[in-house]
Amino acid sequence: MATTNGGAVLIEALRRNGVDTLFDLPGDPMGAVLSAARQAGMQSYSFRHEQAVAMAAQAYGYVSGRIGVGMVASGPAMTNAITGLTTAWANCWPMLLVGGASEAGRRGLGDFQETPQVEAAAPFCKWSVAMDDARRIPWFVSMALRKAHSGRPGPVYLDFPADVINARVEEAEVSWEAAVPAPERLGADPATVARAVQLIAGSERPLLLIGKGAAGSRAETELREFVERMQLPFIPSPMGKGVVPDDHPLCVADARSFALRNADLVVLVGARFNWIFHFGQPPRFAPDVKVVQVEIDPDEIGNSIPATVGLVGDAQTVIAQLVNEAGTAARRRLESPWLQALREEQQRNAEGIAPMVGSEEPLINLYRFFRELDAVAGPDSILVDDGESTMAVSRVMQVMKEPRRRLDAGVSGCMGVAVPYALGAQIAAPGSRVMCINGDYAFGWNGMEVETAVRHGLPILFVVANNGSVRKGAPVFQSAGFTADDAIHYERMMEAFGGHAEFVATLPELRPALERALASGKTSLVNVIIDPSAQRKPQPFSWLDRLGRMRYGAE
Ligand SMILES: Cc1ncc(C[n+]2csc(CCOP(=O)(O)OP(=O)(O)O)c2C)c(N)n1
Ligand SMILES: [Mg+2]
């Protein structure tokens, strides 16, 4: 009878579930796992920091719809990955993190890198558990994948003690499991669906909010039909952009504050009333706003503000139910006073930013910067954004026509996600153009991973929007008086690693530099000087209704 080891059993269990790609950073005790992966012909991408391993794996999962699997070594290697678990947890994105661990048989003796890893991962994971026996590994893998995808998705953590990885076991004694099927797409109660349609059809000022839960459920076809049949103006969340195209006539994202404040009914789909949507509360929303909430997690219904109607189920299924129930009878008048008011507000807001978008000043402002990036991005590019002002302006300026093609820090507000997200996205979609746009400070967290991109031949375009948040000869965030002469030359990192590098100080140089970078076919980095005094257009509300906020930038 053939003998094998725990590491090989893990790889075989993953392979039987369709996993062919690993995100890893090698180290003890993962040797037997990674060599089994090589033998099985799995593609392994080795990163420079475990935070990036976990972040790349989750972005791969979101873009591809397949589980992203991260593999890290024990102790500090595993704890380095925890911030990546927190962003997957905040995003409700499925992923599996596998951590090597010290020997179970030496627990408490101070074994090499002995660390309470299961406990450390637990608050951010739907399941955090240590293997007890190499023969049961397929069962743990199977249960972990089910938990990652079922209900509200999220990360799971499996802890692999060294003695379980290296245990010799008979293949025939291993309890192999069938591949985990995709979770059932649950629908909502038909009576509740009927009530929801009545409520929407009877409202004067309805507004649909589309979150990345709808993107994750792949509800784009159903949502578009819903929007058009009910003539619902809609606003996407930052990562819900593109589920219904941003250039759809009913997209009112550029009248956001006005729409939220004046809606009498909000349909919330795969999104939460968290800080991104201002908790659904006044002053950002009307105090008596009615809510139709389409949500996979029953606990979330009525969170922050009461739901008038709660529809528990998978977004794709429930939206199809709403469309069917609505029939054609519910079609609203095409030009209501509400739509007209929204269009006027959109017009006012567009006029507000027009001078910045159209600026021909040599020193580039962020709005003009994104206009130039848009000009070189194809319609199906994947855009990944990071930074404070840089990310805020990207959300306004990027017009997404396809779902799951824009990633940013989202609910987690975690700077540094963009570089590893871009790697995960490019690995998930090898034929797509991936553009990764970073604030100069944000670039710092995972900037070293541009080396990973070069090493693996990933033709990502990295851009640094360099407004001197970090600058030579000054403490951080002292960008006042910043000029190109003070700039840190991030593009030289790319030179050092062998990719294509560009430095851009003025507007006329920007487009040709981006075009050269894209034409190079290599991993590239374009470091662009941005006017440090150019801010976002004045906002009616601060981004977070909280006292004592720290301010960054040119004050
Ligand atoms: C992991 C993490 N650490 C710290 C912060 C706090 N923070 C928010 S924005 C920011 C600086 C962003 O600077 P930059 O990327 O240059 O953005 P921009 O100049 O475009 O505003 C920091 C440190 C954070 N959000 N996340
Ligand atoms: Mg900056």
Tab-separated table of C-alpha atoms in Angstrom, residues 175-334:
chain	number	residue	atom	x	y	z
A	175	SER	CA	-10.748	9.741	4.495
A	176	TRP	CA	-11.014	11.316	1.043
A	177	GLU	CA	-13.998	13.590	0.428
A	178	ALA	CA	-15.987	14.463	-2.700
A	179	ALA	CA	-15.322	17.943	-4.124
A	180	VAL	CA	-17.344	20.643	-2.379
A	181	PRO	CA	-20.223	21.797	-4.617
A	182	ALA	CA	-21.075	25.477	-5.054
A	183	PRO	CA	-23.470	26.566	-2.287
A	184	GLU	CA	-27.208	26.497	-2.903
A	185	ARG	CA	-28.541	29.840	-4.104
A	186	LEU	CA	-31.282	30.445	-1.606
A	187	GLY	CA	-34.333	32.528	-2.474
A	188	ALA	CA	-36.515	34.723	-0.266
A	189	ASP	CA	-40.060	34.038	0.903
A	190	PRO	CA	-42.437	34.801	-2.052
A	191	ALA	CA	-44.886	36.737	0.132
A	192	THR	CA	-42.081	39.048	1.249
A	193	VAL	CA	-40.933	39.429	-2.355
A	194	ALA	CA	-44.452	40.601	-3.287
A	195	ARG	CA	-44.465	43.141	-0.448
A	196	ALA	CA	-41.096	44.473	-1.541
A	197	VAL	CA	-42.261	44.997	-5.128
A	198	GLN	CA	-45.376	46.846	-3.929
A	199	LEU	CA	-43.300	49.087	-1.731
A	200	ILE	CA	-40.822	49.912	-4.493
A	201	ALA	CA	-43.539	50.500	-7.090
A	202	GLY	CA	-45.372	52.818	-4.663
A	203	SER	CA	-42.371	54.937	-3.704
A	204	GLU	CA	-41.792	58.382	-5.195
A	205	ARG	CA	-38.063	58.663	-4.750
A	206	PRO	CA	-36.554	55.150	-4.787
A	207	LEU	CA	-32.819	54.529	-4.837
A	208	LEU	CA	-30.946	51.257	-5.300
A	209	LEU	CA	-27.606	50.757	-3.551
A	210	ILE	CA	-25.473	47.984	-5.069
A	211	GLY	CA	-22.665	46.454	-3.028
A	212	LYS	CA	-19.886	44.024	-3.820
A	213	GLY	CA	-22.024	41.241	-2.318
A	214	ALA	CA	-24.069	41.560	-5.518
A	215	ALA	CA	-20.832	41.411	-7.506
A	216	GLY	CA	-19.747	38.319	-5.559
A	217	SER	CA	-23.108	36.655	-6.251
A	218	ARG	CA	-22.718	37.477	-9.970
A	219	ALA	CA	-26.104	39.167	-10.027
A	220	GLU	CA	-25.267	41.553	-12.878
A	221	THR	CA	-27.799	40.314	-15.443
A	222	GLU	CA	-30.656	40.201	-12.939
A	223	LEU	CA	-29.803	43.597	-11.444
A	224	ARG	CA	-29.700	45.314	-14.789
A	225	GLU	CA	-33.116	43.907	-15.626
A	226	PHE	CA	-34.397	45.016	-12.202
A	227	VAL	CA	-33.031	48.554	-12.637
A	228	GLU	CA	-34.564	48.922	-16.075
A	229	ARG	CA	-37.868	47.273	-15.338
A	230	MET	CA	-38.480	49.340	-12.204
A	231	GLN	CA	-36.648	52.422	-13.581
A	232	LEU	CA	-34.584	52.573	-10.395
A	233	PRO	CA	-31.814	55.116	-10.086
A	234	PHE	CA	-28.809	53.410	-8.503
A	235	ILE	CA	-25.507	54.050	-6.778
A	236	PRO	CA	-22.820	51.383	-6.452
A	237	SER	CA	-20.483	50.955	-3.503
A	238	PRO	CA	-16.786	51.440	-4.379
A	239	MET	CA	-16.395	47.753	-5.311
A	240	GLY	CA	-19.983	47.394	-6.514
A	241	LYS	CA	-19.080	49.677	-9.423
A	242	GLY	CA	-19.675	48.022	-12.795
A	243	VAL	CA	-22.223	45.414	-11.644
A	244	VAL	CA	-24.629	47.598	-13.577
A	245	PRO	CA	-22.427	49.821	-15.770
A	246	ASP	CA	-21.456	53.196	-14.299
A	247	ASP	CA	-22.417	54.851	-17.592
A	248	HIS	CA	-25.972	53.471	-17.459
A	249	PRO	CA	-28.467	56.373	-17.691
A	250	LEU	CA	-29.897	55.396	-14.291
A	251	CYS	CA	-26.536	55.502	-12.483
A	252	VAL	CA	-26.651	58.569	-10.232
A	253	ALA	CA	-23.337	58.075	-8.436
A	254	ASP	CA	-22.340	61.633	-9.220
A	255	ALA	CA	-25.364	62.933	-7.317
A	256	ARG	CA	-24.527	60.694	-4.348
A	257	SER	CA	-25.094	62.961	-1.337
A	258	PHE	CA	-28.272	64.421	-2.814
A	259	ALA	CA	-29.669	61.011	-3.741
A	260	LEU	CA	-28.985	59.468	-0.329
A	261	ARG	CA	-30.485	62.438	1.525
A	262	ASN	CA	-33.650	62.676	-0.556
A	263	ALA	CA	-34.566	59.057	-1.258
A	264	ASP	CA	-37.832	57.950	0.374
A	265	LEU	CA	-37.000	54.282	-0.198
A	266	VAL	CA	-33.651	52.560	-0.421
A	267	VAL	CA	-33.174	49.083	-1.866
A	268	LEU	CA	-29.947	47.733	-0.408
A	269	VAL	CA	-28.495	44.773	-2.328
A	270	GLY	CA	-25.401	42.935	-1.153
A	271	ALA	CA	-24.299	46.013	0.744
A	272	ARG	CA	-24.333	47.024	4.389
A	273	PHE	CA	-25.313	50.175	6.226
A	274	ASN	CA	-21.764	50.555	7.532
A	275	TRP	CA	-19.599	53.691	7.309
A	276	ILE	CA	-19.359	53.523	3.523
A	277	PHE	CA	-23.137	54.085	3.364
A	278	HIS	CA	-23.142	56.314	6.469
A	279	PHE	CA	-24.990	53.728	8.590
A	280	GLY	CA	-28.218	54.598	6.732
A	281	GLN	CA	-28.724	57.357	9.283
A	282	PRO	CA	-29.438	61.107	9.260
A	283	PRO	CA	-28.069	63.527	8.269
A	284	ARG	CA	-26.924	61.490	5.256
A	285	PHE	CA	-30.305	59.724	4.860
A	286	ALA	CA	-33.857	60.924	5.501
A	287	PRO	CA	-34.921	60.016	9.062
A	288	ASP	CA	-37.991	58.107	7.838
A	289	VAL	CA	-36.398	56.385	4.835
A	290	LYS	CA	-37.967	53.008	4.026
A	291	VAL	CA	-35.611	50.116	3.399
A	292	VAL	CA	-35.867	46.985	1.280
A	293	GLN	CA	-32.838	44.919	2.221
A	294	VAL	CA	-31.595	42.026	0.068
A	295	GLU	CA	-29.058	40.220	2.178
A	296	ILE	CA	-27.598	36.726	2.485
A	297	ASP	CA	-27.036	37.014	6.242
A	298	PRO	CA	-30.254	37.169	8.316
A	299	ASP	CA	-28.375	38.840	11.193
A	300	GLU	CA	-27.640	41.826	8.983
A	301	ILE	CA	-31.304	42.607	8.267
A	302	GLY	CA	-32.242	45.767	10.163
A	303	ASN	CA	-28.691	46.446	11.305
A	304	SER	CA	-28.194	50.166	12.066
A	305	ILE	CA	-31.678	51.154	10.865
A	306	PRO	CA	-34.847	49.060	10.647
A	307	ALA	CA	-35.607	47.241	7.402
A	308	THR	CA	-39.151	47.818	6.180
A	309	VAL	CA	-38.857	44.567	4.243
A	310	GLY	CA	-35.993	42.101	4.668
A	311	LEU	CA	-35.311	39.597	1.886
A	312	VAL	CA	-32.926	36.915	3.033
A	313	GLY	CA	-31.232	35.079	0.211
A	314	ASP	CA	-28.635	35.076	-2.517
A	315	ALA	CA	-28.615	38.392	-4.415
A	316	GLN	CA	-28.852	36.797	-7.862
A	317	THR	CA	-31.823	34.610	-6.886
A	318	VAL	CA	-33.687	37.287	-4.931
A	319	ILE	CA	-33.292	39.938	-7.622
A	320	ALA	CA	-34.601	37.422	-10.191
A	321	GLN	CA	-37.583	36.853	-7.866
A	322	LEU	CA	-38.202	40.619	-7.685
A	323	VAL	CA	-37.995	40.923	-11.473
A	324	ASN	CA	-40.483	38.090	-11.947
A	325	GLU	CA	-42.845	39.476	-9.375
A	326	ALA	CA	-42.683	42.957	-10.892
A	327	GLY	CA	-43.623	41.672	-14.344
A	328	THR	CA	-44.076	44.579	-16.702
A	329	ALA	CA	-46.894	46.209	-14.738
A	330	ALA	CA	-44.535	47.923	-12.296
A	331	ARG	CA	-42.608	49.873	-14.903
A	332	ARG	CA	-42.302	53.422	-13.637
A	333	ARG	CA	-42.633	56.530	-15.700
A	334	LEU	CA	-39.336	57.182	-17.434
